[in-house]
mmCIF file with all atom_site columns, C-alpha atoms in Angstrom:
data_model
loop_
_atom_site.group_PDB
_atom_site.id
_atom_site.type_symbol
_atom_site.label_atom_id
_atom_site.label_alt_id
_atom_site.label_comp_id
_atom_site.label_asym_id
_atom_site.label_entity_id
_atom_site.label_seq_id
_atom_site.pdbx_PDB_ins_code
_atom_site.Cartn_x
_atom_site.Cartn_y
_atom_site.Cartn_z
_atom_site.occupancy
_atom_site.B_iso_or_equiv
_atom_site.pdbx_formal_charge
_atom_site.auth_seq_id
_atom_site.auth_comp_id
_atom_site.auth_asym_id
_atom_site.auth_atom_id
_atom_site.pdbx_PDB_model_num
ATOM 1   C CA . ALA A 1 1   ? 0.590   2.453   2.389  1.00 0.00 ? 1   ALA A CA 1
ATOM 2   C CA . LEU A 1 2   ? -2.480  -0.139  2.780  1.00 0.00 ? 2   LEU A CA 1
ATOM 3   C CA . LEU A 1 3   ? -2.041  -1.354  -0.843 1.00 0.00 ? 3   LEU A CA 1
ATOM 4   C CA . ASP A 1 4   ? 1.793   -1.837  -0.542 1.00 0.00 ? 4   ASP A CA 1
ATOM 5   C CA . GLY A 1 5   ? 0.966   -3.515  2.617  1.00 0.00 ? 5   GLY A CA 1
ATOM 6   C CA . LEU A 1 6   ? -1.561  -5.835  0.801  1.00 0.00 ? 6   LEU A CA 1
ATOM 7   C CA . SER A 1 7   ? 0.956   -6.757  -1.703 1.00 0.00 ? 7   SER A CA 1
ATOM 8   C CA . ARG A 1 8   ? 3.687   -7.811  0.957  1.00 0.00 ? 8   ARG A CA 1
ATOM 9   C CA . ILE A 1 9   ? 0.929   -9.742  2.933  1.00 0.00 ? 9   ILE A CA 1
ATOM 10  C CA . ALA A 1 10  ? 0.107   -11.433 -0.295 1.00 0.00 ? 10  ALA A CA 1
ATOM 11  C CA . ARG A 1 11  ? 3.360   -12.509 -1.039 1.00 0.00 ? 11  ARG A CA 1
ATOM 12  C CA . GLU A 1 12  ? 4.722   -13.647 2.462  1.00 0.00 ? 12  GLU A CA 1
ATOM 13  C CA . CYS A 1 13  ? 1.467   -15.590 2.874  1.00 0.00 ? 13  CYS A CA 1
ATOM 14  C CA . ASP A 1 14  ? 1.515   -17.123 -0.755 1.00 0.00 ? 14  ASP A CA 1
ATOM 15  C CA . VAL A 1 15  ? -2.211  -16.014 -1.378 1.00 0.00 ? 15  VAL A CA 1
ATOM 16  C CA . PRO A 1 16  ? -3.800  -13.847 -4.040 1.00 0.00 ? 16  PRO A CA 1
ATOM 17  C CA . ILE A 1 17  ? -5.457  -10.758 -2.713 1.00 0.00 ? 17  ILE A CA 1
ATOM 18  C CA . GLY A 1 18  ? -7.634  -8.631  -4.891 1.00 0.00 ? 18  GLY A CA 1
ATOM 19  C CA . VAL A 1 19  ? -8.843  -5.286  -3.749 1.00 0.00 ? 19  VAL A CA 1
ATOM 20  C CA . VAL A 1 20  ? -11.820 -3.158  -4.613 1.00 0.00 ? 20  VAL A CA 1
ATOM 21  C CA . GLY A 1 21  ? -13.114 -0.245  -2.445 1.00 0.00 ? 21  GLY A CA 1
ATOM 22  C CA . HIS A 1 22  ? -13.731 3.430   -2.239 1.00 0.00 ? 22  HIS A CA 1
ATOM 23  C CA . ALA A 1 23  ? -10.352 4.952   -2.629 1.00 0.00 ? 23  ALA A CA 1
ATOM 24  C CA . GLY A 1 24  ? -11.584 8.476   -1.965 1.00 0.00 ? 24  GLY A CA 1
ATOM 25  C CA . ASP A 1 25  ? -12.491 7.635   1.472  1.00 0.00 ? 25  ASP A CA 1
ATOM 26  C CA . GLY A 1 26  ? -10.044 4.887   2.025  1.00 0.00 ? 26  GLY A CA 1
ATOM 27  C CA . ASN A 1 27  ? -12.820 2.167   2.491  1.00 0.00 ? 27  ASN A CA 1
ATOM 28  C CA . MET A 1 28  ? -11.204 -0.787  0.940  1.00 0.00 ? 28  MET A CA 1
ATOM 29  C CA . HIS A 1 29  ? -12.256 -4.498  0.488  1.00 0.00 ? 29  HIS A CA 1
ATOM 30  C CA . PRO A 1 30  ? -9.609  -6.904  0.302  1.00 0.00 ? 30  PRO A CA 1
ATOM 31  C CA . ASN A 1 31  ? -10.483 -10.369 -0.959 1.00 0.00 ? 31  ASN A CA 1
ATOM 32  C CA . ILE A 1 32  ? -8.335  -13.320 -0.134 1.00 0.00 ? 32  ILE A CA 1
ATOM 33  C CA . VAL A 1 33  ? -8.454  -16.191 -2.510 1.00 0.00 ? 33  VAL A CA 1
ATOM 34  C CA . VAL A 1 34  ? -8.038  -19.490 -1.150 1.00 0.00 ? 34  VAL A CA 1
ATOM 35  C CA . ASP A 1 35  ? -9.193  -23.004 -1.924 1.00 0.00 ? 35  ASP A CA 1
ATOM 36  C CA . ARG A 1 36  ? -11.445 -24.127 0.813  1.00 0.00 ? 36  ARG A CA 1
ATOM 37  C CA . ALA A 1 37  ? -10.488 -27.691 0.041  1.00 0.00 ? 37  ALA A CA 1
ATOM 38  C CA . ASP A 1 38  ? -6.936  -27.197 1.016  1.00 0.00 ? 38  ASP A CA 1
ATOM 39  C CA . PRO A 1 39  ? -6.378  -26.900 4.639  1.00 0.00 ? 39  PRO A CA 1
ATOM 40  C CA . ALA A 1 40  ? -2.924  -25.428 4.163  1.00 0.00 ? 40  ALA A CA 1
ATOM 41  C CA . GLY A 1 41  ? -4.213  -22.747 1.947  1.00 0.00 ? 41  GLY A CA 1
ATOM 42  C CA . LEU A 1 42  ? -7.050  -21.922 4.534  1.00 0.00 ? 42  LEU A CA 1
ATOM 43  C CA . LYS A 1 43  ? -4.317  -21.601 6.910  1.00 0.00 ? 43  LYS A CA 1
ATOM 44  C CA . ARG A 1 44  ? -2.485  -19.137 4.812  1.00 0.00 ? 44  ARG A CA 1
ATOM 45  C CA . GLY A 1 45  ? -5.620  -17.272 4.043  1.00 0.00 ? 45  GLY A CA 1
ATOM 46  C CA . ARG A 1 46  ? -6.474  -16.818 7.682  1.00 0.00 ? 46  ARG A CA 1
ATOM 47  C CA . ARG A 1 47  ? -2.735  -15.355 8.472  1.00 0.00 ? 47  ARG A CA 1
ATOM 48  C CA . ALA A 1 48  ? -3.400  -13.080 5.596  1.00 0.00 ? 48  ALA A CA 1
ATOM 49  C CA . PHE A 1 49  ? -6.547  -11.992 6.955  1.00 0.00 ? 49  PHE A CA 1
ATOM 50  C CA . ASP A 1 50  ? -5.002  -11.353 10.434 1.00 0.00 ? 50  ASP A CA 1
ATOM 51  C CA . GLU A 1 51  ? -2.202  -9.347  8.780  1.00 0.00 ? 51  GLU A CA 1
ATOM 52  C CA . ILE A 1 52  ? -4.728  -7.361  7.051  1.00 0.00 ? 52  ILE A CA 1
ATOM 53  C CA . MET A 1 53  ? -6.590  -6.535  9.982  1.00 0.00 ? 53  MET A CA 1
ATOM 54  C CA . ARG A 1 54  ? -3.437  -5.695  11.983 1.00 0.00 ? 54  ARG A CA 1
ATOM 55  C CA . LEU A 1 55  ? -2.209  -3.497  9.031  1.00 0.00 ? 55  LEU A CA 1
ATOM 56  C CA . GLY A 1 56  ? -5.665  -1.590  8.904  1.00 0.00 ? 56  GLY A CA 1
ATOM 57  C CA . LEU A 1 57  ? -5.725  -0.798  12.684 1.00 0.00 ? 57  LEU A CA 1
ATOM 58  C CA . GLU A 1 58  ? -2.032  0.191   12.805 1.00 0.00 ? 58  GLU A CA 1
ATOM 59  C CA . LEU A 1 59  ? -2.674  2.538   9.795  1.00 0.00 ? 59  LEU A CA 1
ATOM 60  C CA . GLY A 1 60  ? -5.367  4.139   11.821 1.00 0.00 ? 60  GLY A CA 1
ATOM 61  C CA . GLY A 1 61  ? -8.471  2.546   10.190 1.00 0.00 ? 61  GLY A CA 1
ATOM 62  C CA . THR A 1 62  ? -10.948 0.227   11.533 1.00 0.00 ? 62  THR A CA 1
ATOM 63  C CA . CYS A 1 63  ? -11.555 -3.532  10.916 1.00 0.00 ? 63  CYS A CA 1
ATOM 64  C CA . THR A 1 64  ? -15.076 -2.791  9.432  1.00 0.00 ? 64  THR A CA 1
ATOM 65  C CA . GLY A 1 65  ? -16.858 -0.079  7.917  1.00 0.00 ? 65  GLY A CA 1
ATOM 66  C CA . GLU A 1 66  ? -20.220 -0.382  5.997  1.00 0.00 ? 66  GLU A CA 1
ATOM 67  C CA . HIS A 1 67  ? -21.154 -4.107  6.608  1.00 0.00 ? 67  HIS A CA 1
ATOM 68  C CA . GLY A 1 68  ? -21.137 -4.755  10.008 1.00 0.00 ? 68  GLY A CA 1
ATOM 69  C CA . VAL A 1 69  ? -19.156 -7.444  12.050 1.00 0.00 ? 69  VAL A CA 1
ATOM 70  C CA . GLY A 1 70  ? -19.692 -11.056 11.445 1.00 0.00 ? 70  GLY A CA 1
ATOM 71  C CA . LEU A 1 71  ? -17.891 -13.989 13.047 1.00 0.00 ? 71  LEU A CA 1
ATOM 72  C CA . LEU A 1 72  ? -14.432 -13.577 11.293 1.00 0.00 ? 72  LEU A CA 1
ATOM 73  C CA . LYS A 1 73  ? -13.883 -10.012 12.588 1.00 0.00 ? 73  LYS A CA 1
ATOM 74  C CA . ARG A 1 74  ? -15.333 -10.397 15.912 1.00 0.00 ? 74  ARG A CA 1
ATOM 75  C CA . GLU A 1 75  ? -11.901 -10.807 17.609 1.00 0.00 ? 75  GLU A CA 1
ATOM 76  C CA . TRP A 1 76  ? -10.449 -7.762  15.684 1.00 0.00 ? 76  TRP A CA 1
ATOM 77  C CA . LEU A 1 77  ? -13.560 -5.525  16.829 1.00 0.00 ? 77  LEU A CA 1
ATOM 78  C CA . ALA A 1 78  ? -12.742 -6.218  20.416 1.00 0.00 ? 78  ALA A CA 1
ATOM 79  C CA . ARG A 1 79  ? -9.070  -5.440  19.627 1.00 0.00 ? 79  ARG A CA 1
ATOM 80  C CA . GLU A 1 80  ? -10.135 -2.182  18.352 1.00 0.00 ? 80  GLU A CA 1
ATOM 81  C CA . ILE A 1 81  ? -12.926 -0.877  20.549 1.00 0.00 ? 81  ILE A CA 1
ATOM 82  C CA . GLY A 1 82  ? -12.194 -2.882  23.668 1.00 0.00 ? 82  GLY A CA 1
ATOM 83  C CA . PRO A 1 83  ? -14.635 -4.719  25.738 1.00 0.00 ? 83  PRO A CA 1
ATOM 84  C CA . VAL A 1 84  ? -16.839 -1.624  26.892 1.00 0.00 ? 84  VAL A CA 1
ATOM 85  C CA . GLY A 1 85  ? -17.044 -0.779  23.265 1.00 0.00 ? 85  GLY A CA 1
ATOM 86  C CA . VAL A 1 86  ? -18.338 -4.010  22.272 1.00 0.00 ? 86  VAL A CA 1
ATOM 87  C CA . ARG A 1 87  ? -20.937 -3.834  25.006 1.00 0.00 ? 87  ARG A CA 1
ATOM 88  C CA . VAL A 1 88  ? -21.982 -0.425  24.027 1.00 0.00 ? 88  VAL A CA 1
ATOM 89  C CA . HIS A 1 89  ? -22.378 -1.764  20.362 1.00 0.00 ? 89  HIS A CA 1
ATOM 90  C CA . GLN A 1 90  ? -24.445 -4.876  21.356 1.00 0.00 ? 90  GLN A CA 1
ATOM 91  C CA . ALA A 1 91  ? -26.708 -2.705  23.413 1.00 0.00 ? 91  ALA A CA 1
ATOM 92  C CA . ILE A 1 92  ? -27.598 -0.227  20.626 1.00 0.00 ? 92  ILE A CA 1
ATOM 93  C CA . LYS A 1 93  ? -28.168 -3.374  18.395 1.00 0.00 ? 93  LYS A CA 1
ATOM 94  C CA . ALA A 1 94  ? -30.426 -4.864  21.263 1.00 0.00 ? 94  ALA A CA 1
ATOM 95  C CA . ALA A 1 95  ? -32.327 -1.614  21.428 1.00 0.00 ? 95  ALA A CA 1
ATOM 96  C CA . LEU A 1 96  ? -32.887 -1.117  17.632 1.00 0.00 ? 96  LEU A CA 1
ATOM 97  C CA . ASP A 1 97  ? -33.387 -4.894  16.807 1.00 0.00 ? 97  ASP A CA 1
ATOM 98  C CA . PRO A 1 98  ? -34.764 -6.516  20.027 1.00 0.00 ? 98  PRO A CA 1
ATOM 99  C CA . ALA A 1 99  ? -36.196 -9.520  18.083 1.00 0.00 ? 99  ALA A CA 1
ATOM 100 C CA . GLY A 1 100 ? -32.636 -10.438 16.657 1.00 0.00 ? 100 GLY A CA 1
ATOM 101 C CA . LEU A 1 101 ? -33.951 -10.230 13.044 1.00 0.00 ? 101 LEU A CA 1
ATOM 102 C CA . LEU A 1 102 ? -31.043 -8.113  11.765 1.00 0.00 ? 102 LEU A CA 1
ATOM 103 C CA . ASN A 1 103 ? -27.937 -10.007 10.805 1.00 0.00 ? 103 ASN A CA 1
ATOM 104 C CA . PRO A 1 104 ? -29.029 -12.996 13.283 1.00 0.00 ? 104 PRO A CA 1
ATOM 105 C CA . GLY A 1 105 ? -26.302 -15.095 14.891 1.00 0.00 ? 105 GLY A CA 1
ATOM 106 C CA . LYS A 1 106 ? -23.552 -12.319 14.323 1.00 0.00 ? 106 LYS A CA 1
ATOM 107 C CA . VAL A 1 107 ? -21.696 -9.936  16.486 1.00 0.00 ? 107 VAL A CA 1
ATOM 108 C CA . LEU A 1 108 ? -23.445 -6.718  15.167 1.00 0.00 ? 108 LEU A CA 1
#
Protein backbone atom coordinates (compact mmCIF):
# COMPACT_ATOMS: atom_id res chain seq x y z
CA ALA A 1 0.00 0.00 0.00
CA LEU A 2 2.86 2.39 0.78
CA LEU A 3 4.71 1.74 -2.47
CA ASP A 4 1.50 2.08 -4.50
CA GLY A 5 0.78 5.33 -2.65
CA LEU A 6 4.29 6.63 -3.34
CA SER A 7 3.83 5.94 -7.05
CA ARG A 8 0.53 7.83 -7.00
CA ILE A 9 2.07 10.76 -5.09
CA ALA A 10 4.99 10.95 -7.53
CA ARG A 11 2.57 11.14 -10.46
CA GLU A 12 0.25 13.66 -8.83
CA CYS A 13 3.07 15.93 -7.66
CA ASP A 14 5.14 15.48 -10.82
CA VAL A 15 8.34 14.59 -8.93
CA PRO A 16 10.50 11.47 -9.03
CA ILE A 17 10.44 9.52 -5.77
CA GLY A 18 13.00 6.78 -5.23
CA VAL A 19 12.55 4.35 -2.36
CA VAL A 20 15.05 2.31 -0.39
CA GLY A 21 14.43 0.71 2.94
CA HIS A 22 14.00 -2.31 5.10
CA ALA A 23 11.06 -4.05 3.47
CA GLY A 24 11.01 -6.79 6.10
CA ASP A 25 10.03 -4.37 8.85
CA GLY A 26 8.41 -1.69 6.71
CA ASN A 27 11.00 0.99 7.48
CA MET A 28 11.10 2.78 4.13
CA HIS A 29 13.10 5.82 3.01
CA PRO A 30 11.41 7.63 0.12
CA ASN A 31 13.66 10.19 -1.56
CA ILE A 32 11.99 13.06 -3.38
CA VAL A 33 14.13 14.41 -6.21
CA VAL A 34 13.82 18.16 -6.85
CA ASP A 35 15.87 20.92 -8.39
CA ARG A 36 16.53 23.25 -5.46
CA ALA A 37 16.95 26.16 -7.89
CA ASP A 38 13.37 25.73 -9.14
CA PRO A 39 10.79 27.28 -6.77
CA ALA A 40 7.91 25.42 -8.46
CA GLY A 41 9.81 22.13 -8.16
CA LEU A 42 10.49 22.79 -4.47
CA LYS A 43 6.78 23.45 -3.93
CA ARG A 44 5.86 20.17 -5.66
CA GLY A 45 8.49 18.37 -3.59
CA ARG A 46 7.12 19.79 -0.35
CA ARG A 47 3.60 18.77 -1.36
CA ALA A 48 4.89 15.26 -2.08
CA PHE A 49 6.65 15.17 1.29
CA ASP A 50 3.47 16.14 3.13
CA GLU A 51 1.45 13.55 1.20
CA ILE A 52 4.02 10.87 2.05
CA MET A 53 3.89 11.74 5.76
CA ARG A 54 0.07 11.71 5.69
CA LEU A 55 0.02 8.34 3.92
CA GLY A 56 2.52 6.80 6.33
CA LEU A 57 0.46 7.84 9.36
CA GLU A 58 -2.79 6.71 7.71
CA LEU A 59 -1.24 3.27 7.17
CA GLY A 60 -0.37 3.04 10.87
CA GLY A 61 3.27 3.94 10.47
CA THR A 62 5.34 6.69 11.97
CA CYS A 63 6.80 9.83 10.45
CA THR A 64 10.25 8.77 11.59
CA GLY A 65 12.09 5.74 12.78
CA GLU A 66 15.79 5.34 13.12
CA HIS A 67 17.21 8.76 12.35
CA GLY A 68 15.46 11.14 14.72
CA VAL A 69 13.43 14.20 13.81
CA GLY A 70 14.93 17.28 12.24
CA LEU A 71 13.21 20.41 11.09
CA LEU A 72 11.23 19.10 8.13
CA LYS A 73 9.38 16.44 10.12
CA ARG A 74 8.81 18.58 13.21
CA GLU A 75 5.17 19.36 12.32
CA TRP A 76 4.44 15.73 11.47
CA LEU A 77 5.87 14.42 14.75
CA ALA A 78 3.55 16.78 16.63
CA ARG A 79 0.59 15.48 14.61
CA GLU A 80 1.59 11.90 15.31
CA ILE A 81 2.29 11.99 19.05
CA GLY A 82 0.61 15.21 20.18
CA PRO A 83 1.94 18.01 22.37
CA VAL A 84 2.35 15.86 25.47
CA GLY A 85 4.30 13.27 23.52
CA VAL A 86 6.60 15.95 22.10
CA ARG A 87 7.29 17.32 25.59
CA VAL A 88 8.07 13.80 26.87
CA HIS A 89 10.51 13.20 24.01
CA GLN A 90 12.16 16.57 24.61
CA ALA A 91 12.48 15.85 28.33
CA ILE A 92 14.15 12.52 27.62
CA LYS A 93 16.57 14.17 25.19
CA ALA A 94 17.36 16.89 27.74
CA ALA A 95 18.03 14.26 30.41
CA LEU A 96 20.35 12.26 28.14
CA ASP A 97 21.97 15.23 26.39
CA PRO A 98 21.92 18.20 28.79
CA ALA A 99 24.61 20.06 26.83
CA GLY A 100 22.67 19.72 23.58
CA LEU A 101 25.58 18.11 21.71
CA LEU A 102 23.61 15.37 19.97
CA ASN A 103 21.80 16.53 16.83
CA PRO A 104 22.08 20.23 17.82
CA GLY A 105 19.40 22.60 16.64
CA LYS A 106 16.96 19.84 15.76
CA VAL A 107 13.75 18.73 17.44
CA LEU A 108 15.17 15.46 18.79
